[in-house]
Amino acid sequence: MSVHPHPSGHRLVPTSPVDPPRPLRIAVIGYGYWGPNLARNVIERPELELAALCERDEARAAAFTQRVPGVPVFGDFDEVLDDPEIDAVLVATPPRTHYGLARAALNAGKHVLVEKPLAKTAAEASDLIALADSRGLVLMPGHTFLYSPPVNKVRDLIQQGMLGDVYFVTSSRMNLGKYQSDGVICDLAPHDLSILLYLLEQPVAQVSASARSVFQEGITEVAFLTLTFANGVTACVQISWLAPRKVREMVIVGSQRMVQYDDTAADESVRVFDRGMEFKEPANFGEHQLSYRSGDIVIPRVDAAEPLGLELQDFAHAIRTGTTPRSHAHLGLEVVAVIEAAEESLRRHGQPVLLKRAAERAAA
Amino acid sequence: MSVHPHPSGHRLVPTSPVDPPRPLRIAVIGYGYWGPNLARNVIERPELELAALCERDEARAAAFTQRVPGVPVFGDFDEVLDDPEIDAVLVATPPRTHYGLARAALNAGKHVLVEKPLAKTAAEASDLIALADSRGLVLMPGHTFLYSPPVNKVRDLIQQGMLGDVYFVTSSRMNLGKYQSDGVICDLAPHDLSILLYLLEQPVAQVSASARSVFQEGITEVAFLTLTFANGVTACVQISWLAPRKVREMVIVGSQRMVQYDDTAADESVRVFDRGMEFKEPANFGEHQLSYRSGDIVIPRVDAAEPLGLELQDFAHAIRTGTTPRSHAHLGLEVVAVIEAAEESLRRHGQPVLLKRAAERAAA
Amino acid sequence: MSVHPHPSGHRLVPTSPVDPPRPLRIAVIGYGYWGPNLARNVIERPELELAALCERDEARAAAFTQRVPGVPVFGDFDEVLDDPEIDAVLVATPPRTHYGLARAALNAGKHVLVEKPLAKTAAEASDLIALADSRGLVLMPGHTFLYSPPVNKVRDLIQQGMLGDVYFVTSSRMNLGKYQSDGVICDLAPHDLSILLYLLEQPVAQVSASARSVFQEGITEVAFLTLTFANGVTACVQISWLAPRKVREMVIVGSQRMVQYDDTAADESVRVFDRGMEFKEPANFGEHQLSYRSGDIVIPRVDAAEPLGLELQDFAHAIRTGTTPRSHAHLGLEVVAVIEAAEESLRRHGQPVLLKRAAERAAA
Amino acid sequence: MSVHPHPSGHRLVPTSPVDPPRPLRIAVIGYGYWGPNLARNVIERPELELAALCERDEARAAAFTQRVPGVPVFGDFDEVLDDPEIDAVLVATPPRTHYGLARAALNAGKHVLVEKPLAKTAAEASDLIALADSRGLVLMPGHTFLYSPPVNKVRDLIQQGMLGDVYFVTSSRMNLGKYQSDGVICDLAPHDLSILLYLLEQPVAQVSASARSVFQEGITEVAFLTLTFANGVTACVQISWLAPRKVREMVIVGSQRMVQYDDTAADESVRVFDRGMEFKEPANFGEHQLSYRSGDIVIPRVDAAEPLGLELQDFAHAIRTGTTPRSHAHLGLEVVAVIEAAEESLRRHGQPVLLKRAAERAAA
């Protein structure tokens, strides 16, 4: 496949501040679970234009056409690659295909947003990063939680020093999942890990994992990860496909305050607990039962914006301006590296595994 | 100290079914945090009589006397041991004193209820068990949660098969704790472990632990334990003294249902989640956000009885009838043994530690 | 305006059960707050086709065109009326325009779905009903809550006898509202009233109202309505624009169970409280505080479907089959009549006002 | 019965600031539902001494003696009146007996705390007030909610101006009640009314009531009261014995903030909602569902102290110092007067009833 030299972010910068730039032309790759959300958000954003869908499945293609009558559907990815009018692709296909599709798109000069995980191995992820860098293209993993308003509210609280020193984090992510051959760590941990890396801004130094396979040997359905970050913060991550109640809860405990982030709690997703005054022992049974905290609680107002729309806005902005998107490829690589280490710990019956520093990994 | 031969449970059995037995005469040892609760509950129960308090601290003794004017206060434990009118002692003193006081009381022929942990080491706990057995006396650790109505509701659900096969358990127990020199595992884990042993009725096969000391090297304030039970069930226990919000939550996930037990949730402490029908992918963003479960939730009515009163009732019943109390000494020994193993795992930087079978331990 | 004879529901019935009928061609009238939701749902439903938008405001028209590129926008309602390809209109304009637009559309042979309230007076509403009947057209007020899954879950519980005899209902509907010249009763009460009529299937016999105007004399911002239904059930409705927290709560108390329906509670909107056994007085302070119910709670799984989609499906079904839609015009008329009576009570300083029986009203 | 001249609050003032005063000697009258709570709290407070119980029922008297062995039980109220060692009585007998017992006790020179309602009629209540004033004795109705920490937190917020101008209040108080011949208004409304009078510090200008009798003609089990206070604030009070879930919720809406006080919500009983910024219409269905408020929520830490203990402390303080207790007799009289007016409104089929100004009532 020859390399198309033309559509880079730089060429799209408007020649005059008066003219608004033409919208970026986007192809969505895959119209399964996530593709419809991508397509809808592309349509809603003025800086983007939905130029094409790529989907081989006829029923899915038909569903798309009812909703978005005028947009062409390609059955073959090469048609997308060969179309010089398409600036960028959004890859929403199964994980095992991410590396190959992203690589081909970068080689064809397209900017790429690829659903998480960025690739199956750290080596693959590094390879994509190098390729994007050499071509001057944006490569962005779709860690959508980095655009979630409650996650950003928590990050703001940490960065403003409201929590003081962060001591530890716990995270639970459970639901009744669809059976996936890669196991529950690959499926769910990228969410927790991307959020933790984003909140703490620290690399993971060590990870240990234990897990259980209930239905089929070797395919884990519940796992517990214990992480130590470079600055000593510890974290415990519980993930499972076996729970009939969706759980999406993270607790961050600091020296000044504690934050509880429950993504299922609708308009009360972030709760901030003050330490309050010195703890007073309750004087009787009734008081004992009633009192579970020492200070005030604040439930800040959190914007209800859809994270995926903000993610696409950031993608467009990165293409236009050359800036690094919030969900950047190096963060995506870290996520993949921690998952590899967790799986090594599993193979070694739960022994802790040290992670190479990101710098060493880059040098390797 | 000479051994008083007389007051055994058997002598207290009423000589005729018509006469109600006289109440058991109880001495409470220690009037710090927990002692007042013990004293109050002894007074409330018709089968018990508060015969004495043993407390050296004068302010505490005076507080007792205001509330309970007629009952003598001893400053010396030997006075309790030497009093032939006292049938049993309730030991509510610091953990390091448990073994010595319990041993002396058993040697003096008193039945003993000792606050958790039963002793500091499995060896000490085994020694107390052997002594109680040889003297025909009741030895009972105060694992009060075993008498908690929500814990028993959860246990009933498991035993009735409502959960199906139990897959895994997570437990979080956090608060702003008082600094204690033994570390957070010794202080808080006995609660989680006693509940897990009571719910699952399975010995622990292996445990690994990681922890963090924030304020003083060697004294842990947050710890994560990963347990595997003999039947393959896994559990993750998170405990901490650093959190300004009290957390007391356990999630038990089974093949049929999941139970969430939140001890801070007042009248809604137990929530049972049905698996419901096949999970349907939400069709749009709004549905995606709103739907976090696949079946009905039931919040059963749970009795509001005070656990400590039920614990004392069970103690009295065990003394009168010779039956094994629910919170029995062998369970207390298991708890101590798991804590010893967790601390060994900590010393070995998180490596999993295998536990001897209870039988082997008994033989050792 | 001449009457277009052609598009009646009957002509749209497919000539053969094999051929699926062609989609109904729909014009959305108004693209303000609610119109975009209507347009989106029309596009999503296979039995409907979005044929046109009618909107004079250019910015709104442009916003529509970006989302739905191929669909024409008319600036003049007569263009809609004159277009023989349009089968039905969805009127989402301010309340004072409802009567005139609906009347013109019915006269032009279009089926009409009009946002609540159906009209400003019972006389106008009756007039529209008579016109629709005489033309064989569907006239449907948009009481969207009648398609809300939690409302229907509550109705099912009542109809299955789970609640026993309904004794009384309380309803609170509050938010920070936009100032509207008609007052809070006109704006919010139609929701509560339509739900009450749908749940209880009883006409209102009497209503009294009290209200307060904080900012401008004569424009009420908070009101309390007390209703008595024909079968003796009483209801208390609290509505306000002054509350910074959205409240959407209804409590229905029956002889067997009580239902709490909180529309802001996401996935736990319906809670069913059993009466349980005989109430036992709590024995101490702790129990007193903890115990607030006498039986189990069930939180049934409620479908997350979007009510508006179901409403449009029902509209299409009514047009195709000639059946009465769930949100039917006579219910819309009752709502308007109760609001008229409430405003009369307000003018009479809170005195109860009797409502004519629906039959008498029809005869008048 | 001769009048005992001696025990007035003034005589109990310590003769020297060095000597602590001897405790006040208290007799509890009645050991039914509330008496045990009174007795327990008297024992716990150092400034009080439990001198006697008056209870004719033998089983209740025996239950008392087990808990409090050394305290005499009188079967005859005259024994209490004749005992010169008793300073004050706490009357916890049925409402119809309050007036007679309180009158006799005042005549015997005892200070009196009488459970709510203070009396059955405003005339009786006024009579007791006049008698207590003439004798220089404390007369205090037991409006325990005035000592509830969350109620006082709400009052503080109002008094600090956090709510701005109060616009309106709603209150719901429901449970599964015991059948009482006086009807639900007499039984439950005193709680809501005492709290409203305490929070708003405004007399009630007008009240209207509607109610329903399900089981027996004339004995109401559910009632809705609409109140207007002298400053224009409106309130709606819903009370019922028919609901299987205890409801204890009050919402106070002001120009700056809104407070939700839910007495069943354990450690989160007070929630303060900021108005926040300008309300933004949600842009799509998902946002629409998720967003129910416009500003932050604060859940202040509220002390877990038992209200009854604070009430007794205030009673003792009023006796010792001659100050007016928080739950003062004129507030108790207002409560009785509003209930009388509500019952008159009921007899007049819901017509609003104006209340005399407190001053006129006093003059009458």
Tab-separated table of C-alpha atoms in Angstrom, chain D residues 14-310:
chain	number	residue	atom	x	y	z
D	14	PRO	CA	-25.846	26.117	95.063
D	15	THR	CA	-24.958	28.364	97.952
D	16	SER	CA	-21.371	28.492	96.821
D	17	PRO	CA	-19.783	28.233	93.390
D	18	VAL	CA	-17.398	25.665	94.826
D	19	ASP	CA	-19.962	23.085	95.850
D	20	PRO	CA	-21.624	21.383	92.951
D	21	PRO	CA	-25.380	21.386	93.499
D	22	ARG	CA	-26.935	18.130	94.584
D	23	PRO	CA	-28.680	16.384	91.698
D	24	LEU	CA	-32.347	17.166	91.078
D	25	ARG	CA	-34.576	14.362	92.312
D	26	ILE	CA	-36.835	13.132	89.556
D	27	ALA	CA	-39.886	10.907	89.453
D	28	VAL	CA	-40.846	9.306	86.173
D	29	ILE	CA	-44.616	8.927	85.816
D	30	GLY	CA	-45.511	5.974	83.617
D	31	TYR	CA	-43.260	3.170	82.313
D	32	GLY	CA	-44.961	2.351	79.005
D	33	TYR	CA	-43.392	3.201	75.621
D	34	TRP	CA	-41.515	6.342	76.530
D	35	GLY	CA	-40.924	5.986	80.286
D	36	PRO	CA	-37.952	3.595	79.975
D	37	ASN	CA	-36.178	6.128	77.752
D	38	LEU	CA	-36.796	8.852	80.314
D	39	ALA	CA	-35.560	6.673	83.183
D	40	ARG	CA	-32.404	5.636	81.344
D	41	ASN	CA	-31.542	9.219	80.490
D	42	VAL	CA	-32.176	10.445	84.019
D	43	ILE	CA	-29.701	7.829	85.270
D	44	GLU	CA	-27.087	8.843	82.708
D	45	ARG	CA	-27.163	12.562	83.560
D	46	PRO	CA	-25.066	13.670	86.545
D	47	GLU	CA	-27.330	16.639	87.277
D	48	LEU	CA	-30.346	14.359	87.789
D	49	GLU	CA	-31.126	11.550	90.168
D	50	LEU	CA	-33.842	9.009	89.552
D	51	ALA	CA	-35.769	9.178	92.853
D	52	ALA	CA	-38.871	7.146	91.991
D	53	LEU	CA	-41.039	5.582	89.348
D	54	CYS	CA	-44.801	5.859	89.474
D	55	GLU	CA	-46.425	2.932	87.666
D	56	ARG	CA	-49.464	0.892	88.614
D	57	ASP	CA	-48.884	-1.955	86.139
D	58	GLU	CA	-46.987	-4.736	87.925
D	59	ALA	CA	-45.223	-6.203	84.911
D	60	ARG	CA	-43.883	-2.796	83.941
D	61	ALA	CA	-42.856	-2.090	87.502
D	62	ALA	CA	-40.987	-5.405	87.623
D	63	ALA	CA	-39.189	-4.655	84.356
D	64	PHE	CA	-38.073	-1.370	85.858
D	65	THR	CA	-36.818	-2.991	89.038
D	66	GLN	CA	-34.641	-5.471	87.172
D	67	ARG	CA	-32.896	-2.644	85.352
D	68	VAL	CA	-32.728	-0.210	88.259
D	69	PRO	CA	-32.715	-2.278	91.435
D	70	GLY	CA	-32.463	0.387	94.096
D	71	VAL	CA	-35.156	2.878	93.064
D	72	PRO	CA	-38.629	2.790	94.694
D	73	VAL	CA	-41.770	2.265	92.618
D	74	PHE	CA	-44.968	3.997	93.697
D	75	GLY	CA	-48.335	2.742	92.610
D	76	ASP	CA	-50.128	5.961	93.500
D	77	PHE	CA	-49.376	9.407	92.089
D	78	ASP	CA	-50.211	11.003	95.452
D	79	GLU	CA	-47.205	9.278	96.960
D	80	VAL	CA	-45.085	11.186	94.484
D	81	LEU	CA	-46.822	14.444	95.248
D	82	ASP	CA	-46.435	13.934	98.970
D	83	ASP	CA	-42.748	13.124	98.835
D	84	PRO	CA	-40.864	16.305	99.713
D	85	GLU	CA	-37.647	14.835	98.349
D	86	ILE	CA	-38.945	14.827	94.778
D	87	ASP	CA	-38.166	18.034	92.894
D	88	ALA	CA	-39.722	17.332	89.525
D	89	VAL	CA	-41.882	14.870	87.622
D	90	LEU	CA	-41.648	13.594	84.047
D	91	VAL	CA	-45.153	12.729	82.858
D	92	ALA	CA	-45.189	9.946	80.238
D	93	THR	CA	-48.790	8.804	80.454
D	94	PRO	CA	-51.585	8.910	77.813
D	95	PRO	CA	-52.479	12.413	76.474
D	96	ARG	CA	-55.903	12.595	78.129
D	97	THR	CA	-54.234	12.412	81.565
D	98	HIS	CA	-51.620	15.121	80.913
D	99	TYR	CA	-53.642	18.085	82.085
D	100	GLY	CA	-54.779	16.545	85.359
D	101	LEU	CA	-51.417	15.111	86.335
D	102	ALA	CA	-49.498	18.238	85.391
D	103	ARG	CA	-51.942	20.423	87.297
D	104	ALA	CA	-51.688	18.307	90.428
D	105	ALA	CA	-47.904	18.228	90.243
D	106	LEU	CA	-47.655	21.988	89.836
D	107	ASN	CA	-50.008	22.440	92.745
D	108	ALA	CA	-47.752	20.163	94.766
D	109	GLY	CA	-44.825	22.435	93.934
D	110	LYS	CA	-43.111	20.095	91.519
D	111	HIS	CA	-41.510	21.171	88.276
D	112	VAL	CA	-43.154	19.370	85.366
D	113	LEU	CA	-42.005	17.975	82.057
D	114	VAL	CA	-45.017	16.530	80.256
D	115	GLU	CA	-44.953	14.553	77.061
D	116	LYS	CA	-46.523	16.158	74.015
D	117	PRO	CA	-49.192	17.339	73.584
D	118	LEU	CA	-49.085	19.613	76.593
D	119	ALA	CA	-52.865	19.306	76.922
D	120	LYS	CA	-55.908	18.484	74.838
D	121	THR	CA	-57.100	22.077	74.377
D	122	ALA	CA	-55.533	25.489	74.184
D	123	ALA	CA	-57.622	26.492	77.197
D	124	GLU	CA	-56.138	23.706	79.315
D	125	ALA	CA	-52.650	24.521	78.120
D	126	SER	CA	-53.134	28.196	79.004
D	127	ASP	CA	-54.380	27.203	82.430
D	128	LEU	CA	-51.260	25.124	83.113
D	129	ILE	CA	-49.032	27.977	81.971
D	130	ALA	CA	-50.756	30.419	84.293
D	131	LEU	CA	-50.452	28.001	87.204
D	132	ALA	CA	-46.749	27.330	86.607
D	133	ASP	CA	-46.059	31.041	86.292
D	134	SER	CA	-47.873	31.844	89.502
D	135	ARG	CA	-45.939	29.143	91.368
D	136	GLY	CA	-42.553	29.970	89.884
D	137	LEU	CA	-42.227	26.430	88.543
D	138	VAL	CA	-40.906	25.112	85.254
D	139	LEU	CA	-43.565	23.665	82.941
D	140	MET	CA	-42.103	22.107	79.832
D	141	PRO	CA	-43.748	20.061	77.068
D	142	GLY	CA	-41.612	17.205	75.783
D	143	HIS	CA	-41.149	18.330	72.178
D	144	THR	CA	-38.073	16.160	71.870
D	145	PHE	CA	-37.412	17.047	68.218
D	146	LEU	CA	-36.400	20.531	69.362
D	147	TYR	CA	-33.309	18.844	70.817
D	148	SER	CA	-32.623	16.708	67.768
D	149	PRO	CA	-29.186	17.539	66.316
D	150	PRO	CA	-30.379	17.553	62.671
D	151	VAL	CA	-33.304	19.867	63.500
D	152	ASN	CA	-30.883	22.218	65.190
D	153	LYS	CA	-28.514	22.030	62.258
D	154	VAL	CA	-31.370	23.104	59.985
D	155	ARG	CA	-32.297	25.909	62.377
D	156	ASP	CA	-28.692	27.107	62.438
D	157	LEU	CA	-28.614	27.179	58.642
D	158	ILE	CA	-31.787	29.277	58.569
D	159	GLN	CA	-30.588	31.636	61.277
D	160	GLN	CA	-27.216	32.086	59.597
D	161	GLY	CA	-29.044	33.172	56.460
D	162	MET	CA	-27.753	30.226	54.432
D	163	LEU	CA	-31.210	29.559	53.017
D	164	GLY	CA	-31.962	33.195	52.262
D	165	ASP	CA	-35.684	33.925	52.497
D	166	VAL	CA	-37.637	30.807	53.290
D	167	TYR	CA	-40.302	30.304	50.608
D	168	PHE	CA	-42.086	27.146	51.685
D	169	VAL	CA	-41.797	23.913	53.631
D	170	THR	CA	-43.098	20.418	53.024
D	171	SER	CA	-43.182	17.763	55.692
D	172	SER	CA	-44.077	14.070	55.555
D	173	ARG	CA	-44.424	11.929	58.628
D	174	MET	CA	-45.705	8.450	58.034
D	175	ASN	CA	-45.484	5.028	59.562
D	176	LEU	CA	-47.570	2.030	60.443
D	177	GLY	CA	-49.202	3.442	63.497
D	178	LYS	CA	-51.045	2.034	66.379
D	179	TYR	CA	-54.703	2.854	66.296
D	180	GLN	CA	-55.389	5.775	68.632
D	181	SER	CA	-58.814	7.148	69.251
D	182	ASP	CA	-57.785	10.785	68.846
D	183	GLY	CA	-56.901	10.438	65.176
D	184	VAL	CA	-53.665	10.901	63.299
D	185	ILE	CA	-53.518	14.698	63.562
D	186	CYS	CA	-53.394	14.689	67.354
D	187	ASP	CA	-50.872	11.885	67.340
D	188	LEU	CA	-48.354	12.982	64.712
D	189	ALA	CA	-48.866	16.651	63.867
D	190	PRO	CA	-47.375	17.931	67.164
D	191	HIS	CA	-43.967	16.792	65.893
D	192	ASP	CA	-44.196	18.669	62.588
D	193	LEU	CA	-45.783	21.722	64.163
D	194	SER	CA	-43.255	22.034	66.977
D	195	ILE	CA	-40.405	21.754	64.468
D	196	LEU	CA	-41.986	24.294	62.112
D	197	LEU	CA	-42.589	26.797	64.914
D	198	TYR	CA	-39.023	26.295	66.129
D	199	LEU	CA	-37.477	26.657	62.659
D	200	LEU	CA	-39.557	29.559	61.375
D	201	GLU	CA	-40.161	31.468	64.627
D	202	GLN	CA	-43.449	32.648	63.203
D	203	PRO	CA	-47.001	32.042	64.378
D	204	VAL	CA	-49.414	30.161	62.165
D	205	ALA	CA	-51.970	32.491	60.572
D	206	GLN	CA	-54.232	29.987	58.865
D	207	VAL	CA	-54.628	26.252	58.442
D	208	SER	CA	-56.740	23.993	56.299
D	209	ALA	CA	-56.985	20.246	56.621
D	210	SER	CA	-58.278	17.296	54.705
D	211	ALA	CA	-58.197	13.756	55.970
D	212	ARG	CA	-59.453	10.266	55.408
D	213	SER	CA	-60.841	7.616	57.719
D	214	VAL	CA	-60.367	4.162	56.302
D	215	PHE	CA	-61.228	1.861	59.169
D	216	GLN	CA	-63.586	3.778	61.419
D	217	GLU	CA	-65.735	6.794	60.711
D	218	GLY	CA	-64.364	9.847	62.448
D	219	ILE	CA	-60.934	8.516	63.294
D	220	THR	CA	-58.547	9.849	60.698
D	221	GLU	CA	-55.555	7.810	59.556
D	222	VAL	CA	-54.167	10.092	56.881
D	223	ALA	CA	-54.305	13.879	56.803
D	224	PHE	CA	-52.919	16.722	54.727
D	225	LEU	CA	-52.518	20.118	56.412
D	226	THR	CA	-51.841	23.348	54.564
D	227	LEU	CA	-50.474	26.118	56.750
D	228	THR	CA	-49.772	29.780	56.159
D	229	PHE	CA	-47.453	31.482	58.608
D	230	ALA	CA	-47.702	35.125	59.609
D	231	ASN	CA	-44.870	36.104	57.266
D	232	GLY	CA	-46.391	34.388	54.239
D	233	VAL	CA	-44.392	31.169	54.298
D	234	THR	CA	-46.568	28.221	53.287
D	235	ALA	CA	-46.227	24.675	54.477
D	236	CYS	CA	-47.774	21.363	53.526
D	237	VAL	CA	-47.790	18.596	56.123
D	238	GLN	CA	-48.623	14.996	55.228
D	239	ILE	CA	-49.179	12.583	58.091
D	240	SER	CA	-50.359	9.021	58.139
D	241	TRP	CA	-50.500	5.809	60.154
D	242	LEU	CA	-51.100	3.700	57.060
D	243	ALA	CA	-47.653	3.562	55.489
D	244	PRO	CA	-45.448	0.504	56.057
D	245	ARG	CA	-42.312	2.581	55.563
D	246	LYS	CA	-41.460	5.152	58.149
D	247	VAL	CA	-41.161	8.566	56.473
D	248	ARG	CA	-39.765	11.528	58.387
D	249	GLU	CA	-38.872	14.076	55.767
D	250	MET	CA	-38.962	17.830	55.694
D	251	VAL	CA	-37.923	20.066	52.792
D	252	ILE	CA	-37.294	23.769	53.382
D	253	VAL	CA	-36.887	25.825	50.222
D	254	GLY	CA	-35.303	29.247	50.428
D	255	SER	CA	-34.089	31.835	48.001
D	256	GLN	CA	-30.458	30.741	48.370
D	257	ARG	CA	-30.524	27.086	49.271
D	258	MET	CA	-32.823	24.185	49.942
D	259	VAL	CA	-32.505	21.798	52.870
D	260	GLN	CA	-33.754	18.245	52.951
D	261	TYR	CA	-34.023	16.772	56.433
D	262	ASP	CA	-34.680	13.046	56.500
D	263	ASP	CA	-34.746	11.731	60.023
D	264	THR	CA	-34.517	8.137	58.813
D	265	ALA	CA	-31.298	8.744	56.892
D	266	ALA	CA	-28.989	7.966	59.786
D	267	ASP	CA	-25.754	9.809	59.346
D	268	GLU	CA	-26.928	11.787	56.305
D	269	SER	CA	-30.062	13.323	57.749
D	270	VAL	CA	-29.428	16.894	56.559
D	271	ARG	CA	-28.643	17.669	52.934
D	272	VAL	CA	-28.116	21.225	51.768
D	273	PHE	CA	-28.617	21.956	48.071
D	274	ASP	CA	-27.021	25.026	46.587
D	275	ARG	CA	-28.895	26.828	43.884
D	276	GLY	CA	-25.788	26.715	41.746
D	277	MET	CA	-25.435	28.516	38.497
D	278	GLU	CA	-28.048	29.124	35.888
D	279	PHE	CA	-29.848	25.961	34.939
D	280	LYS	CA	-28.702	24.565	31.610
D	281	GLU	CA	-31.174	22.511	29.650
D	282	PRO	CA	-29.798	19.025	29.186
D	283	ALA	CA	-28.722	18.402	25.606
D	284	ASN	CA	-29.794	14.802	25.218
D	285	PHE	CA	-31.783	12.022	26.772
D	286	GLY	CA	-28.945	10.682	28.873
D	287	GLU	CA	-28.087	14.060	30.319
D	288	HIS	CA	-31.767	14.730	30.867
D	289	GLN	CA	-32.102	11.700	33.073
D	290	LEU	CA	-28.900	12.180	34.996
D	291	SER	CA	-29.117	15.761	36.037
D	292	TYR	CA	-31.406	16.632	38.884
D	293	ARG	CA	-29.787	19.565	40.517
D	294	SER	CA	-28.037	22.780	39.695
D	295	GLY	CA	-25.435	23.156	42.452
D	296	ASP	CA	-23.375	21.317	45.028
D	297	ILE	CA	-24.798	19.277	47.873
D	298	VAL	CA	-23.362	19.479	51.365
D	299	ILE	CA	-24.182	16.883	53.987
D	300	PRO	CA	-22.976	18.452	57.188
D	301	ARG	CA	-21.688	16.376	60.044
D	302	VAL	CA	-24.410	16.250	62.678
D	303	ASP	CA	-23.756	15.279	66.251
D	304	ALA	CA	-25.151	11.875	67.209
D	305	ALA	CA	-26.250	12.903	70.705
D	306	GLU	CA	-29.548	11.514	71.945
D	307	PRO	CA	-32.177	14.289	71.896
D	308	LEU	CA	-33.893	13.139	75.063
D	309	GLY	CA	-30.704	13.524	77.081
D	310	LEU	CA	-30.349	17.094	75.857
